mmCIF file of C-alpha atoms and ligand atoms in Angstrom:
data_model
loop_
_atom_site.group_PDB
_atom_site.id
_atom_site.type_symbol
_atom_site.label_atom_id
_atom_site.label_comp_id
_atom_site.label_asym_id
_atom_site.label_seq_id
_atom_site.Cartn_x
_atom_site.Cartn_y
_atom_site.Cartn_z
ATOM 1 C CA UNK A 1 10.959 0.449 6.506
ATOM 2 C CA UNK A 2 10.580 -3.141 7.526
ATOM 3 C CA UNK A 3 10.424 -6.565 5.981
ATOM 4 C CA UNK A 4 7.041 -8.072 6.741
ATOM 5 C CA UNK A 5 6.105 -11.690 7.296
ATOM 6 C CA UNK A 6 4.441 -13.328 4.277
ATOM 7 C CA UNK A 7 1.236 -15.322 4.856
ATOM 8 C CA UNK A 8 1.214 -18.834 3.432
ATOM 9 C CA UNK A 9 -1.574 -20.926 1.935
ATOM 10 C CA UNK A 10 -4.111 -21.902 4.570
ATOM 11 C CA UNK A 11 -4.052 -18.521 6.315
ATOM 12 C CA UNK A 12 -7.525 -16.951 6.036
ATOM 13 C CA UNK A 13 -6.132 -13.496 5.163
ATOM 14 C CA UNK A 14 -5.230 -14.859 1.722
ATOM 15 C CA UNK A 15 -8.879 -15.785 1.168
ATOM 16 C CA UNK A 16 -10.268 -12.410 2.194
ATOM 17 C CA UNK A 17 -11.436 -10.007 -0.516
ATOM 18 C CA UNK A 18 -9.272 -6.959 0.189
ATOM 19 C CA UNK A 19 -11.123 -3.693 0.787
ATOM 20 C CA UNK A 20 -10.713 -0.621 -1.424
ATOM 21 C CA UNK A 21 -8.428 2.180 -0.255
ATOM 22 C CA UNK A 22 -10.126 5.549 0.321
ATOM 23 C CA UNK A 23 -8.459 8.633 -1.139
ATOM 24 C CA UNK A 24 -7.986 10.074 2.380
ATOM 25 C CA UNK A 25 -5.890 7.025 3.335
ATOM 26 C CA UNK A 26 -3.278 7.498 0.603
ATOM 27 C CA UNK A 27 -0.856 9.550 2.743
ATOM 28 C CA UNK A 28 -1.229 7.218 5.702
ATOM 29 C CA UNK A 29 -0.394 4.052 3.725
ATOM 30 C CA UNK A 30 2.912 5.328 2.246
ATOM 31 C CA UNK A 31 5.069 3.602 4.923
ATOM 32 C CA UNK A 32 3.119 0.388 4.321
ATOM 33 C CA UNK A 33 3.813 0.591 0.577
ATOM 34 C CA UNK A 34 7.538 1.003 1.337
ATOM 35 C CA UNK A 35 7.380 -2.162 3.469
ATOM 36 C CA UNK A 36 5.502 -4.024 0.721
ATOM 37 C CA UNK A 37 8.202 -3.169 -1.833
ATOM 38 C CA UNK A 38 11.029 -3.995 0.575
ATOM 39 C CA UNK A 39 9.430 -7.348 1.423
ATOM 40 C CA UNK A 40 8.928 -8.153 -2.284
ATOM 41 C CA UNK A 41 12.602 -7.366 -2.970
ATOM 42 C CA UNK A 42 13.810 -9.378 0.010
ATOM 43 C CA UNK A 43 11.851 -12.449 -1.156
ATOM 44 C CA UNK A 44 12.775 -11.992 -4.859
ATOM 45 C CA UNK A 45 9.082 -11.796 -5.721
ATOM 46 C CA UNK A 46 7.822 -10.596 -9.098
ATOM 47 C CA UNK A 47 4.914 -9.080 -7.214
ATOM 48 C CA UNK A 48 3.363 -8.904 -3.769
ATOM 49 C CA UNK A 49 -0.187 -8.099 -2.738
ATOM 50 C CA UNK A 50 -1.044 -6.351 0.532
ATOM 51 C CA UNK A 51 -3.046 -9.257 1.913
ATOM 52 C CA UNK A 52 0.017 -11.487 1.510
ATOM 53 C CA UNK A 53 1.564 -9.395 4.308
ATOM 54 C CA UNK A 54 -1.642 -9.448 6.398
ATOM 55 C CA UNK A 55 -3.070 -6.068 5.258
ATOM 56 C CA UNK A 56 -6.322 -6.791 3.418
ATOM 57 C CA UNK A 57 -6.380 -3.561 1.384
ATOM 58 C CA UNK A 58 -6.393 -3.271 -2.419
ATOM 59 C CA UNK A 59 -2.733 -2.507 -3.004
ATOM 60 C CA UNK A 60 -0.134 -4.557 -4.832
ATOM 61 C CA UNK A 61 3.420 -4.118 -6.033
ATOM 62 C CA UNK A 62 4.855 -5.585 -9.230
ATOM 63 C CA UNK A 63 8.444 -5.475 -10.399
ATOM 64 C CA UNK A 64 10.628 -7.769 -12.476
ATOM 65 C CA UNK A 65 14.312 -6.916 -12.708
ATOM 66 C CA UNK A 66 16.408 -9.874 -13.831
ATOM 67 C CA UNK A 67 14.461 -11.999 -11.372
ATOM 68 C CA UNK A 68 16.283 -15.151 -10.199
ATOM 69 C CA UNK A 69 12.979 -16.915 -9.404
ATOM 70 C CA UNK A 70 11.688 -16.241 -12.941
ATOM 71 C CA UNK A 71 14.729 -15.784 -15.204
ATOM 72 C CA UNK A 72 12.591 -15.902 -18.398
ATOM 73 C CA UNK A 73 10.285 -13.029 -17.376
ATOM 74 C CA UNK A 74 10.754 -9.737 -19.209
ATOM 75 C CA UNK A 75 11.558 -6.836 -16.891
ATOM 76 C CA UNK A 76 8.690 -4.772 -15.506
ATOM 77 C CA UNK A 77 9.463 -1.424 -13.860
ATOM 78 C CA UNK A 78 8.329 -1.052 -10.248
ATOM 79 C CA UNK A 79 4.571 -0.528 -10.381
ATOM 80 C CA UNK A 80 2.308 0.111 -7.404
ATOM 81 C CA UNK A 81 -1.391 -0.417 -8.049
ATOM 82 C CA UNK A 82 -4.021 0.923 -5.662
ATOM 83 C CA UNK A 83 -7.609 -0.235 -6.250
ATOM 84 C CA UNK A 84 -6.683 -1.906 -9.563
ATOM 85 C CA UNK A 85 -9.240 -2.983 -12.146
ATOM 86 C CA UNK A 86 -8.246 -5.306 -14.949
ATOM 87 C CA UNK A 87 -10.210 -5.669 -18.179
ATOM 88 C CA UNK A 88 -9.137 -8.268 -20.745
ATOM 89 C CA UNK A 89 -8.517 -6.696 -24.166
ATOM 90 C CA UNK A 90 -8.720 -10.055 -25.943
ATOM 91 C CA UNK A 91 -10.257 -13.521 -25.600
ATOM 92 C CA UNK A 92 -6.859 -15.047 -26.274
ATOM 93 C CA UNK A 93 -5.267 -16.913 -23.365
ATOM 94 C CA UNK A 94 -2.036 -18.732 -22.630
ATOM 95 C CA UNK A 95 -0.972 -21.288 -20.060
ATOM 96 C CA UNK A 96 1.376 -19.696 -17.542
ATOM 97 C CA UNK A 97 3.504 -21.747 -15.144
ATOM 98 C CA UNK A 98 3.121 -19.794 -11.923
ATOM 99 C CA UNK A 99 4.566 -19.807 -8.459
ATOM 100 C CA UNK A 100 3.717 -17.676 -5.445
ATOM 101 C CA UNK A 101 5.512 -16.527 -2.303
ATOM 102 C CA UNK A 102 2.413 -17.604 -0.347
ATOM 103 C CA UNK A 103 2.503 -21.122 -1.821
ATOM 104 C CA UNK A 104 6.003 -22.313 -0.943
ATOM 105 C CA UNK A 105 7.772 -24.692 -3.298
ATOM 106 C CA UNK A 106 4.924 -25.346 -5.704
ATOM 107 C CA UNK A 107 4.253 -24.297 -9.270
ATOM 108 C CA UNK A 108 1.410 -25.067 -11.636
ATOM 109 C CA UNK A 109 -0.099 -24.114 -14.976
ATOM 110 C CA UNK A 110 -2.902 -21.546 -15.050
ATOM 111 C CA UNK A 111 -4.759 -19.904 -17.907
ATOM 112 C CA UNK A 112 -4.224 -16.142 -18.298
ATOM 113 C CA UNK A 113 -5.376 -13.533 -20.801
ATOM 114 C CA UNK A 114 -2.650 -12.309 -23.153
ATOM 115 C CA UNK A 115 -3.811 -8.691 -22.983
ATOM 116 C CA UNK A 116 -5.277 -6.437 -20.305
ATOM 117 C CA UNK A 117 -6.271 -2.858 -19.724
ATOM 118 C CA UNK A 118 -5.089 -1.802 -16.257
ATOM 119 C CA UNK A 119 -6.819 1.004 -14.427
ATOM 120 C CA UNK A 120 -5.708 1.941 -10.913
ATOM 121 C CA UNK A 121 -4.240 4.695 -8.795
ATOM 122 C CA UNK A 122 -0.515 4.912 -8.376
ATOM 123 C CA UNK A 123 0.840 5.120 -4.816
ATOM 124 C CA UNK A 124 0.058 8.841 -4.685
ATOM 125 C CA UNK A 125 -3.516 8.490 -5.915
ATOM 126 C CA UNK A 126 -2.853 9.559 -9.510
ATOM 127 C CA UNK A 127 -4.858 7.770 -12.194
ATOM 128 C CA UNK A 128 -3.109 5.026 -14.122
ATOM 129 C CA UNK A 129 -4.529 3.634 -17.362
ATOM 130 C CA UNK A 130 -2.327 1.413 -19.508
ATOM 131 C CA UNK A 131 -2.211 -1.924 -21.283
ATOM 132 C CA UNK A 132 -0.053 -4.962 -20.599
ATOM 133 C CA UNK A 133 0.481 -8.032 -22.745
ATOM 134 C CA UNK A 134 1.973 -11.505 -22.763
ATOM 135 C CA UNK A 135 3.771 -12.900 -19.709
ATOM 136 C CA UNK A 136 3.547 -9.493 -18.051
ATOM 137 C CA UNK A 137 -0.254 -9.667 -18.292
ATOM 138 C CA UNK A 138 -0.024 -12.987 -16.425
ATOM 139 C CA UNK A 139 1.884 -11.344 -13.584
ATOM 140 C CA UNK A 140 -0.731 -8.579 -13.258
ATOM 141 C CA UNK A 141 -3.592 -11.111 -13.188
ATOM 142 C CA UNK A 142 -1.814 -13.149 -10.487
ATOM 143 C CA UNK A 143 -1.404 -10.114 -8.199
ATOM 144 C CA UNK A 144 -4.917 -8.757 -8.624
ATOM 145 C CA UNK A 145 -6.290 -12.264 -7.992
ATOM 146 C CA UNK A 146 -4.669 -12.055 -4.540
ATOM 147 C CA UNK A 147 -6.739 -8.952 -3.763
ATOM 148 C CA UNK A 148 -9.851 -10.971 -4.598
ATOM 149 C CA UNK A 149 -8.811 -13.753 -2.218
ATOM 150 C CA UNK A 150 -7.717 -16.076 -5.036
ATOM 151 C CA UNK A 151 -4.525 -18.087 -5.337
ATOM 152 C CA UNK A 152 -3.050 -19.493 -8.538
ATOM 153 C CA UNK A 153 -3.900 -22.932 -7.133
ATOM 154 C CA UNK A 154 -7.604 -22.167 -7.676
ATOM 155 C CA UNK A 155 -6.980 -21.731 -11.406
ATOM 156 C CA UNK A 156 -4.863 -24.830 -12.019
ATOM 157 C CA UNK A 157 -6.899 -26.745 -14.609
ATOM 158 C CA UNK A 158 -4.743 -29.866 -14.654
ATOM 159 C CA UNK A 159 -3.363 -30.756 -11.224
ATOM 160 C CA UNK A 160 -0.858 -33.019 -12.943
ATOM 161 C CA UNK A 161 1.065 -29.839 -13.833
ATOM 162 C CA UNK A 162 1.748 -29.145 -10.137
ATOM 163 C CA UNK A 163 5.454 -29.418 -9.440
ATOM 164 C CA UNK A 164 7.947 -28.513 -6.756
ATOM 165 C CA UNK A 165 10.442 -25.880 -7.869
ATOM 166 C CA UNK A 166 13.174 -28.514 -8.242
ATOM 167 C CA UNK A 167 10.890 -30.755 -10.323
ATOM 168 C CA UNK A 168 9.704 -27.788 -12.385
ATOM 169 C CA UNK A 169 13.310 -27.029 -13.221
ATOM 170 C CA UNK A 170 14.101 -30.664 -13.921
ATOM 171 C CA UNK A 171 11.032 -31.678 -15.923
ATOM 172 C CA UNK A 172 8.985 -28.693 -17.105
ATOM 173 C CA UNK A 173 11.109 -25.571 -17.333
ATOM 174 C CA UNK A 174 12.709 -26.190 -20.729
ATOM 175 C CA UNK A 175 9.363 -26.655 -22.487
ATOM 176 C CA UNK A 176 7.834 -23.699 -20.658
ATOM 177 C CA UNK A 177 10.736 -21.394 -21.446
ATOM 178 C CA UNK A 178 10.237 -22.168 -25.158
ATOM 179 C CA UNK A 179 6.569 -21.140 -24.865
ATOM 180 C CA UNK A 180 7.550 -18.091 -22.819
ATOM 181 C CA UNK A 181 10.062 -17.023 -25.471
ATOM 182 C CA UNK A 182 7.378 -17.317 -28.154
ATOM 183 C CA UNK A 183 5.077 -15.066 -26.096
ATOM 184 C CA UNK A 184 7.834 -12.515 -25.549
ATOM 185 C CA UNK A 185 8.612 -12.568 -29.286
ATOM 186 C CA UNK A 186 4.925 -11.982 -30.097
ATOM 187 C CA UNK A 187 4.097 -9.374 -27.457
ATOM 188 C CA UNK A 188 7.455 -7.972 -26.364
ATOM 189 C CA UNK A 189 6.427 -8.768 -22.804
HETATM 190 NI NI1 NI B 1 1.282 -14.783 -5.412
#
């Protein structure tokens, strides 16, 4: 296993639409998935998409376990998605204050659906089909956006919400945490 380098905003790999993984490749990409998870843990990410570590294939990892970067996020067990497809289950949206390992020291508000159906393969090629809600749905949308060459920056509707991490904590976090708590109370996620 190895910790990989994370591409930062401006690198073209982040703008590439990642290609689907073929079933025959599943065995071959297992060491890569281990690296992806190890790199996500090392960087305290809530998720990491393959193209963020310079592999433009449709694989992402998501896990939240008492995350120091996002202390208000409910835990999410380690989830590997291969060839994920997200379908909103509602028109309802919320404004999520997001950050990204590929966009150092910047956060901003983006609109996310509050409910999604997630269809994908797990790391072994088994079918996954489940629903996610609330803040957790925001995390899934952020990661799958990466596989489509999109960054949260593209979805910031009001650039005045952009903030460094220190300024987020100083000026925006308290209000956002209140909204986040309300979402968690409503959706349990
Ligand atoms: Ni990201």
